[in-house]
PDB file of C-alpha atoms in Angstrom:
ATOM      1  CA  GLU A   3       0.000   0.000   0.000  1.00 68.00           C
ATOM      2  CA  GLN A   4       2.996   2.312   0.360  1.00 82.00           C
ATOM      3  CA  ILE A   5       4.506   1.479  -3.027  1.00 86.00           C
ATOM      4  CA  THR A   6       3.006   2.884  -6.203  1.00 88.00           C
ATOM      5  CA  ARG A   7       4.211   0.901  -9.173  1.00 86.00           C
ATOM      6  CA  GLY A   8       6.537   2.937 -11.363  1.00 85.00           C
ATOM      7  CA  GLU A   9       6.342   5.960  -9.072  1.00 90.00           C
ATOM      8  CA  ASN A  10       8.335   4.949  -5.995  1.00 91.00           C
ATOM      9  CA  GLY A  11       9.054   1.302  -6.652  1.00 90.00           C
ATOM     10  CA  PHE A  12       8.183  -1.858  -8.543  1.00 86.00           C
ATOM     11  CA  PHE A  13       6.565  -5.147  -7.791  1.00 86.00           C
ATOM     12  CA  VAL A  14       8.068  -8.380  -9.041  1.00 89.00           C
ATOM     13  CA  VAL A  15       6.087 -11.585  -9.182  1.00 91.00           C
ATOM     14  CA  PRO A  16       7.528 -13.974  -6.577  1.00 93.00           C
ATOM     15  CA  LYS A  17       9.512 -16.912  -7.930  1.00 95.00           C
ATOM     16  CA  SER A  18       9.553 -15.402 -11.418  1.00 95.00           C
ATOM     17  CA  PRO A  19      13.073 -15.120 -12.790  1.00 95.00           C
ATOM     18  CA  ASN A  20      11.728 -13.468 -15.952  1.00 95.00           C
ATOM     19  CA  ALA A  21       9.945 -10.730 -14.008  1.00 92.00           C
ATOM     20  CA  LEU A  22      13.066 -10.100 -11.939  1.00 93.00           C
ATOM     21  CA  ALA A  23      15.191  -9.982 -15.096  1.00 94.00           C
ATOM     22  CA  GLU A  24      12.787  -7.441 -16.625  1.00 91.00           C
ATOM     23  CA  GLY A  25      13.068  -5.248 -13.520  1.00 86.00           C
ATOM     24  CA  ILE A  26      16.849  -5.407 -13.575  1.00 90.00           C
ATOM     25  CA  ASP A  27      16.873  -4.708 -17.309  1.00 92.00           C
ATOM     26  CA  LEU A  28      14.769  -1.584 -16.744  1.00 87.00           C
ATOM     27  CA  VAL A  29      17.387  -0.235 -14.349  1.00 85.00           C
ATOM     28  CA  PHE A  30      20.018  -0.438 -17.074  1.00 90.00           C
ATOM     29  CA  ARG A  31      17.783   0.718 -19.946  1.00 94.00           C
ATOM     30  CA  ASP A  32      16.294   3.805 -18.298  1.00 92.00           C
ATOM     31  CA  PRO A  33      18.619   5.184 -15.615  1.00 90.00           C
ATOM     32  CA  GLN A  34      16.875   8.598 -15.565  1.00 93.00           C
ATOM     33  CA  ARG A  35      13.522   6.983 -14.772  1.00 92.00           C
ATOM     34  CA  ILE A  36      15.118   4.860 -12.073  1.00 91.00           C
ATOM     35  CA  SER A  37      16.754   7.974 -10.618  1.00 94.00           C
ATOM     36  CA  LYS A  38      13.328   9.662 -10.334  1.00 95.00           C
ATOM     37  CA  ILE A  39      11.823   6.544  -8.767  1.00 93.00           C
ATOM     38  CA  THR A  40      14.717   6.374  -6.306  1.00 93.00           C
ATOM     39  CA  ILE A  41      14.192   9.977  -5.211  1.00 96.00           C
ATOM     40  CA  SER A  42      10.448   9.405  -4.840  1.00 95.00           C
ATOM     41  CA  ALA A  43      11.060   6.219  -2.837  1.00 93.00           C
ATOM     42  CA  GLN A  44      13.412   8.080  -0.503  1.00 95.00           C
ATOM     43  CA  GLN A  45      10.820  10.819   0.010  1.00 94.00           C
ATOM     44  CA  THR A  46       8.108   8.237   0.700  1.00 91.00           C
ATOM     45  CA  THR A  47      10.323   6.549   3.260  1.00 91.00           C
ATOM     46  CA  MET A  48      11.248   9.808   4.979  1.00 90.00           C
ATOM     47  CA  ASN A  49       7.609  10.968   5.092  1.00 87.00           C
ATOM     48  CA  ASP A  50       5.734   7.754   5.841  1.00 86.00           C
ATOM     49  CA  PHE A  51       8.145   5.793   7.997  1.00 87.00           C
ATOM     50  CA  THR A  52       9.378   8.244  10.607  1.00 91.00           C
ATOM     51  CA  TRP A  53       9.025   7.130  14.215  1.00 92.00           C
ATOM     52  CA  ASN A  54       6.243   9.667  14.722  1.00 92.00           C
ATOM     53  CA  SER A  55       4.365   8.466  11.658  1.00 89.00           C
ATOM     54  CA  VAL A  56       4.654   4.800  12.583  1.00 90.00           C
ATOM     55  CA  ALA A  57       3.680   5.515  16.200  1.00 94.00           C
ATOM     56  CA  SER A  58       0.620   7.466  15.024  1.00 93.00           C
ATOM     57  CA  LYS A  59      -0.469   4.578  12.803  1.00 90.00           C
ATOM     58  CA  TYR A  60      -0.115   2.134  15.694  1.00 94.00           C
ATOM     59  CA  GLU A  61      -2.037   4.483  17.962  1.00 96.00           C
ATOM     60  CA  GLU A  62      -4.867   4.653  15.419  1.00 94.00           C
ATOM     61  CA  LEU A  63      -4.890   0.866  15.163  1.00 94.00           C
ATOM     62  CA  PHE A  64      -5.004   0.416  18.936  1.00 94.00           C
ATOM     63  CA  GLN A  65      -7.831   2.950  19.235  1.00 94.00           C
ATOM     64  CA  GLN A  66      -9.816   1.064  16.589  1.00 93.00           C
ATOM     65  CA  LEU A  67      -9.191  -2.230  18.366  1.00 93.00           C
ATOM     66  CA  LEU A  68     -10.299  -0.763  21.686  1.00 92.00           C
ATOM     67  CA  GLN A  69     -13.475   0.631  20.143  1.00 92.00           C
ATOM     68  CA  ASN A  70     -14.323  -2.783  18.702  1.00 88.00           C
ATOM     69  CA  LYS A  71     -13.478  -4.661  21.898  1.00 74.00           C
ATOM     70  CA  PRO A  72     -16.300  -7.015  22.929  1.00 71.00           C
ATOM     71  CA  GLN A  73     -18.077  -6.164  26.176  1.00 64.00           C
ATOM     72  CA  THR A  74     -17.351  -8.574  29.050  1.00 61.00           C
TER      73      THR A  74
END
């Protein structure tokens, strides 16, 4: 959910050597595109995976779990 294909990363089909080879080939064929994707991936990481961001997401999850807690 944090990776947008071609914008800040790529998905490769598991156990697919051909898909992996295509991804590697893209790196060598289009270095400018890969450079843009790399910068975007770094920005995504710095924005979405700070300690404060991760802690906030956990806090939201815990609040949701507490709200849905069955009455005893």
